[in-house]
Amino acid sequence: MAHATRSDQLEPRRPRTEETETTQPATGAGPDRTTRQAALWATLVAVPLTVLVALLVIGQLSPDPTGGPAPHPTSAAPRVTAPVQMAAPPLAERPATVCRALMSRLPATLRGLDQRPVTAGPEQNAAFGDPAVALACGVARPALADVTDTWMINRVCWLAEHDNGGLVLTTVDREVPVRLTVPAGQEQTVQWAAPVSETLVASVPSLPDVPASCAAG
């Protein structure tokens, strides 16, 4: 008697396979967690140190708010504005007119010295700086016999004399004589007359006859 057979009984059974997901063994979780914790602690320690260093650097670079600017070694001295003591003898009409013209044309400064007020005769006197360089118009004319040390400065002839440690310069070729007194506290040079001479040429007429020493200069 024939027996029917099932095909699955005749064929050998194949091993059953399943797709499995690769997973990290449980024993590997310990080292990874320890590493993360160490990194976190390192970050927590490093951040405050960085902030502290930055604050120290800023403190070194920032200027002292309480410290004022250092005094400059070449700071200008306070300007003296007190009137300069000067005499004002009465002048005849012509000299007075010439002196007023001269004073109206004088520069505001003389070799860097500011003009100062005078106690008398601003229409014939002027002063500059401290100690004051004084300019007087309408003074007595020097005797020609005494004219020895003359200087021609910007077309004006000046007699140079020394008095009380200072320098006295007086014109000898102008219709109305002008005197410039340079005290001992200022540089003793005839160059004080240079800017004044430019004003004199424009305001005080020259004499027809001048000392021979002036003509030679």
mmCIF file of C-alpha atoms in Angstrom:
data_model
loop_
_atom_site.group_PDB
_atom_site.id
_atom_site.type_symbol
_atom_site.label_atom_id
_atom_site.label_comp_id
_atom_site.label_asym_id
_atom_site.label_seq_id
_atom_site.Cartn_x
_atom_site.Cartn_y
_atom_site.Cartn_z
ATOM 1 C CA MET A 1 0.000 0.000 0.000
ATOM 2 C CA ALA A 2 1.493 3.166 -1.092
ATOM 3 C CA HIS A 3 1.964 6.010 1.467
ATOM 4 C CA ALA A 4 1.874 9.610 0.526
ATOM 5 C CA THR A 5 4.741 11.641 1.856
ATOM 6 C CA ARG A 6 4.864 15.406 2.601
ATOM 7 C CA SER A 7 7.528 17.406 0.879
ATOM 8 C CA ASP A 8 8.569 19.036 4.092
ATOM 9 C CA GLN A 9 9.293 15.691 5.545
ATOM 10 C CA LEU A 10 11.509 14.816 2.629
ATOM 11 C CA GLU A 11 13.481 18.084 2.527
ATOM 12 C CA PRO A 12 15.898 18.793 5.336
ATOM 13 C CA ARG A 13 14.917 21.684 7.656
ATOM 14 C CA ARG A 14 16.779 24.932 7.016
ATOM 15 C CA PRO A 15 18.103 26.798 9.999
ATOM 16 C CA ARG A 16 15.932 29.762 10.932
ATOM 17 C CA THR A 17 17.687 33.158 10.817
ATOM 18 C CA GLU A 18 16.586 36.472 12.339
ATOM 19 C CA GLU A 19 17.869 39.981 11.727
ATOM 20 C CA THR A 20 19.166 41.351 14.986
ATOM 21 C CA GLU A 21 20.100 44.966 15.847
ATOM 22 C CA THR A 22 23.637 45.453 16.943
ATOM 23 C CA THR A 23 23.639 46.904 20.434
ATOM 24 C CA GLN A 24 26.359 48.093 22.743
ATOM 25 C CA PRO A 25 27.089 45.583 25.396
ATOM 26 C CA ALA A 26 25.800 46.630 28.760
ATOM 27 C CA THR A 27 29.257 46.460 30.199
ATOM 28 C CA GLY A 28 30.449 49.388 27.925
ATOM 29 C CA ALA A 29 28.184 52.077 29.484
ATOM 30 C CA GLY A 30 30.423 52.601 32.515
ATOM 31 C CA PRO A 31 33.587 54.102 30.894
ATOM 32 C CA ASP A 32 31.602 56.403 28.545
ATOM 33 C CA ARG A 33 29.631 57.925 31.370
ATOM 34 C CA THR A 34 32.777 58.490 33.407
ATOM 35 C CA THR A 35 34.406 60.329 30.489
ATOM 36 C CA ARG A 36 31.446 62.659 30.080
ATOM 37 C CA GLN A 37 31.421 63.503 33.769
ATOM 38 C CA ALA A 38 35.140 64.290 33.735
ATOM 39 C CA ALA A 39 34.717 66.620 30.745
ATOM 40 C CA LEU A 40 31.828 68.399 32.481
ATOM 41 C CA TRP A 41 33.875 68.999 35.626
ATOM 42 C CA ALA A 42 36.804 70.277 33.548
ATOM 43 C CA THR A 43 34.497 72.767 31.822
ATOM 44 C CA LEU A 44 33.019 73.952 35.134
ATOM 45 C CA VAL A 45 36.514 74.614 36.490
ATOM 46 C CA ALA A 46 37.929 76.221 33.307
ATOM 47 C CA VAL A 47 35.149 78.806 32.778
ATOM 48 C CA PRO A 48 35.605 80.643 36.136
ATOM 49 C CA LEU A 49 39.384 80.644 35.660
ATOM 50 C CA THR A 50 39.009 82.186 32.189
ATOM 51 C CA VAL A 51 36.679 84.890 33.536
ATOM 52 C CA LEU A 52 39.095 85.657 36.378
ATOM 53 C CA VAL A 53 42.063 86.009 34.017
ATOM 54 C CA ALA A 54 40.046 88.302 31.708
ATOM 55 C CA LEU A 55 39.083 90.554 34.632
ATOM 56 C CA LEU A 56 42.703 90.799 35.746
ATOM 57 C CA VAL A 57 43.840 91.768 32.235
ATOM 58 C CA ILE A 58 41.113 94.421 31.899
ATOM 59 C CA GLY A 59 42.070 95.825 35.294
ATOM 60 C CA GLN A 60 45.695 96.194 34.210
ATOM 61 C CA LEU A 61 44.808 97.891 30.910
ATOM 62 C CA SER A 62 42.153 100.271 32.274
ATOM 63 C CA PRO A 63 43.422 103.735 33.358
ATOM 64 C CA ASP A 64 43.151 104.754 36.974
ATOM 65 C CA PRO A 65 39.843 106.692 37.183
ATOM 66 C CA THR A 66 41.107 108.700 40.140
ATOM 67 C CA GLY A 67 44.368 109.765 38.537
ATOM 68 C CA GLY A 68 44.395 113.067 36.697
ATOM 69 C CA PRO A 69 46.552 113.932 33.679
ATOM 70 C CA ALA A 70 50.219 114.413 34.415
ATOM 71 C CA PRO A 71 51.330 118.049 34.302
ATOM 72 C CA HIS A 72 53.070 118.946 31.074
ATOM 73 C CA PRO A 73 56.647 120.049 31.715
ATOM 74 C CA THR A 74 56.330 122.853 29.168
ATOM 75 C CA SER A 75 52.989 124.252 30.370
ATOM 76 C CA ALA A 76 52.752 128.008 29.800
ATOM 77 C CA ALA A 77 53.022 130.250 32.836
ATOM 78 C CA PRO A 78 49.918 132.196 33.885
ATOM 79 C CA ARG A 79 49.466 135.355 31.832
ATOM 80 C CA VAL A 80 50.185 138.600 33.717
ATOM 81 C CA THR A 81 47.608 141.307 32.973
ATOM 82 C CA ALA A 82 48.388 143.894 35.654
ATOM 83 C CA PRO A 83 49.137 147.408 34.310
ATOM 84 C CA VAL A 84 52.797 148.320 33.832
ATOM 85 C CA GLN A 85 54.014 151.430 35.637
ATOM 86 C CA MET A 86 55.002 154.043 33.030
ATOM 87 C CA ALA A 87 55.302 157.824 32.981
ATOM 88 C CA ALA A 88 53.408 159.963 30.482
ATOM 89 C CA PRO A 89 54.985 163.425 30.109
ATOM 90 C CA PRO A 90 52.857 165.925 28.155
ATOM 91 C CA LEU A 91 53.554 166.060 24.401
ATOM 92 C CA ALA A 92 53.157 168.840 21.881
ATOM 93 C CA GLU A 93 50.417 168.492 19.316
ATOM 94 C CA ARG A 94 52.561 167.107 16.495
ATOM 95 C CA PRO A 95 54.397 164.464 18.549
ATOM 96 C CA ALA A 96 51.127 163.470 20.223
ATOM 97 C CA THR A 97 49.505 162.913 16.820
ATOM 98 C CA VAL A 98 52.449 160.847 15.561
ATOM 99 C CA CYS A 99 52.515 158.753 18.738
ATOM 100 C CA ARG A 100 48.798 158.010 18.525
ATOM 101 C CA ALA A 101 49.320 156.798 14.951
ATOM 102 C CA LEU A 102 52.163 154.560 16.111
ATOM 103 C CA MET A 103 50.206 153.050 19.009
ATOM 104 C CA SER A 104 47.232 152.293 16.798
ATOM 105 C CA ARG A 105 49.436 150.204 14.519
ATOM 106 C CA LEU A 106 51.413 148.259 17.125
ATOM 107 C CA PRO A 107 51.047 144.459 16.991
ATOM 108 C CA ALA A 108 49.195 142.655 19.779
ATOM 109 C CA THR A 109 52.337 140.673 20.579
ATOM 110 C CA LEU A 110 56.034 141.462 20.535
ATOM 111 C CA ARG A 111 58.235 138.412 19.843
ATOM 112 C CA GLY A 112 55.635 136.185 21.484
ATOM 113 C CA LEU A 113 54.892 138.503 24.439
ATOM 114 C CA ASP A 114 51.302 139.682 24.867
ATOM 115 C CA GLN A 115 50.598 143.390 25.174
ATOM 116 C CA ARG A 116 49.687 144.626 28.662
ATOM 117 C CA PRO A 117 47.916 147.777 29.862
ATOM 118 C CA VAL A 118 49.921 150.720 31.196
ATOM 119 C CA THR A 119 49.247 152.972 34.170
ATOM 120 C CA ALA A 120 49.466 156.209 32.163
ATOM 121 C CA GLY A 121 49.532 157.483 28.588
ATOM 122 C CA PRO A 122 48.226 154.569 26.498
ATOM 123 C CA GLU A 123 48.298 156.965 23.537
ATOM 124 C CA GLN A 124 52.093 157.162 23.832
ATOM 125 C CA ASN A 125 53.138 154.087 25.877
ATOM 126 C CA ALA A 126 52.912 150.329 25.433
ATOM 127 C CA ALA A 127 54.213 147.279 27.318
ATOM 128 C CA PHE A 128 54.630 143.597 26.515
ATOM 129 C CA GLY A 129 55.161 140.484 28.656
ATOM 130 C CA ASP A 130 56.568 139.973 32.141
ATOM 131 C CA PRO A 131 59.033 141.406 32.981
ATOM 132 C CA ALA A 132 57.645 144.047 30.689
ATOM 133 C CA VAL A 133 59.364 145.279 27.559
ATOM 134 C CA ALA A 134 58.309 148.942 27.509
ATOM 135 C CA LEU A 135 57.868 151.182 24.474
ATOM 136 C CA ALA A 136 57.637 154.962 24.917
ATOM 137 C CA CYS A 137 56.943 157.438 22.129
ATOM 138 C CA GLY A 138 57.957 161.114 22.256
ATOM 139 C CA VAL A 139 61.037 160.696 24.465
ATOM 140 C CA ALA A 140 64.050 163.043 24.451
ATOM 141 C CA ARG A 141 66.304 162.772 21.434
ATOM 142 C CA PRO A 142 69.811 161.413 22.173
ATOM 143 C CA ALA A 143 72.633 163.874 21.594
ATOM 144 C CA LEU A 144 74.256 163.169 18.243
ATOM 145 C CA ALA A 145 77.704 163.322 19.802
ATOM 146 C CA ASP A 146 76.743 160.313 21.928
ATOM 147 C CA VAL A 147 75.505 158.274 18.971
ATOM 148 C CA THR A 148 78.163 155.596 18.667
ATOM 149 C CA ASP A 149 76.592 152.145 18.804
ATOM 150 C CA THR A 150 73.833 152.290 16.185
ATOM 151 C CA TRP A 151 71.970 149.518 14.425
ATOM 152 C CA MET A 152 69.964 149.760 11.202
ATOM 153 C CA ILE A 153 67.040 147.380 11.745
ATOM 154 C CA ASN A 154 64.291 147.151 9.117
ATOM 155 C CA ARG A 155 65.148 150.648 7.769
ATOM 156 C CA VAL A 156 65.120 152.287 11.218
ATOM 157 C CA CYS A 157 68.301 153.397 12.994
ATOM 158 C CA TRP A 158 68.497 152.560 16.705
ATOM 159 C CA LEU A 159 71.007 153.606 19.343
ATOM 160 C CA ALA A 160 71.834 150.712 21.696
ATOM 161 C CA GLU A 161 72.721 151.450 25.330
ATOM 162 C CA HIS A 162 72.877 149.356 28.512
ATOM 163 C CA ASP A 163 71.260 150.539 31.733
ATOM 164 C CA ASN A 164 70.673 148.675 35.037
ATOM 165 C CA GLY A 165 71.438 145.315 33.438
ATOM 166 C CA GLY A 166 68.928 145.915 30.643
ATOM 167 C CA LEU A 167 69.043 147.108 27.051
ATOM 168 C CA VAL A 168 67.737 150.495 25.930
ATOM 169 C CA LEU A 169 67.096 151.075 22.205
ATOM 170 C CA THR A 170 66.249 154.597 20.986
ATOM 171 C CA THR A 171 65.549 155.761 17.442
ATOM 172 C CA VAL A 172 67.865 158.497 16.103
ATOM 173 C CA ASP A 173 66.489 158.923 12.589
ATOM 174 C CA ARG A 174 62.769 159.548 13.264
ATOM 175 C CA GLU A 175 60.882 162.838 13.545
ATOM 176 C CA VAL A 176 59.543 161.734 16.951
ATOM 177 C CA PRO A 177 62.011 159.602 18.950
ATOM 178 C CA VAL A 178 60.843 156.239 20.259
ATOM 179 C CA ARG A 179 62.493 154.270 23.074
ATOM 180 C CA LEU A 180 62.307 150.512 23.650
ATOM 181 C CA THR A 181 63.457 149.282 27.085
ATOM 182 C CA VAL A 182 64.293 145.587 27.467
ATOM 183 C CA PRO A 183 64.677 144.590 31.146
ATOM 184 C CA ALA A 184 67.295 142.187 32.453
ATOM 185 C CA GLY A 185 64.766 139.358 32.659
ATOM 186 C CA GLN A 186 64.372 139.277 28.864
ATOM 187 C CA GLU A 187 66.832 138.319 26.128
ATOM 188 C CA GLN A 188 69.303 141.146 25.567
ATOM 189 C CA THR A 189 69.181 141.510 21.798
ATOM 190 C CA VAL A 190 68.498 144.330 19.348
ATOM 191 C CA GLN A 191 66.052 142.023 17.562
ATOM 192 C CA TRP A 192 63.302 143.348 19.853
ATOM 193 C CA ALA A 193 63.338 146.406 17.594
ATOM 194 C CA ALA A 194 62.617 144.437 14.402
ATOM 195 C CA PRO A 195 58.793 144.194 14.629
ATOM 196 C CA VAL A 196 58.560 147.732 16.054
ATOM 197 C CA SER A 197 60.609 149.102 13.153
ATOM 198 C CA GLU A 198 58.072 147.861 10.626
ATOM 199 C CA THR A 199 55.366 149.877 12.388
ATOM 200 C CA LEU A 200 57.620 152.917 12.732
ATOM 201 C CA VAL A 201 58.291 153.104 9.001
ATOM 202 C CA ALA A 202 54.550 153.277 8.353
ATOM 203 C CA SER A 203 53.669 155.793 11.076
ATOM 204 C CA VAL A 204 56.661 157.940 12.120
ATOM 205 C CA PRO A 205 58.382 160.036 9.402
ATOM 206 C CA SER A 206 62.173 159.908 9.148
ATOM 207 C CA LEU A 207 64.486 162.903 9.549
ATOM 208 C CA PRO A 208 66.140 164.441 6.473
ATOM 209 C CA ASP A 209 69.553 164.218 8.134
ATOM 210 C CA VAL A 210 70.582 161.071 10.004
ATOM 211 C CA PRO A 211 73.827 160.244 11.824
ATOM 212 C CA ALA A 212 76.649 159.050 9.582
ATOM 213 C CA SER A 213 76.742 155.747 11.435
ATOM 214 C CA CYS A 214 73.107 155.109 10.444
ATOM 215 C CA ALA A 215 73.773 155.912 6.794
ATOM 216 C CA ALA A 216 76.708 153.514 6.801
ATOM 217 C CA GLY A 217 74.584 150.776 8.378
#
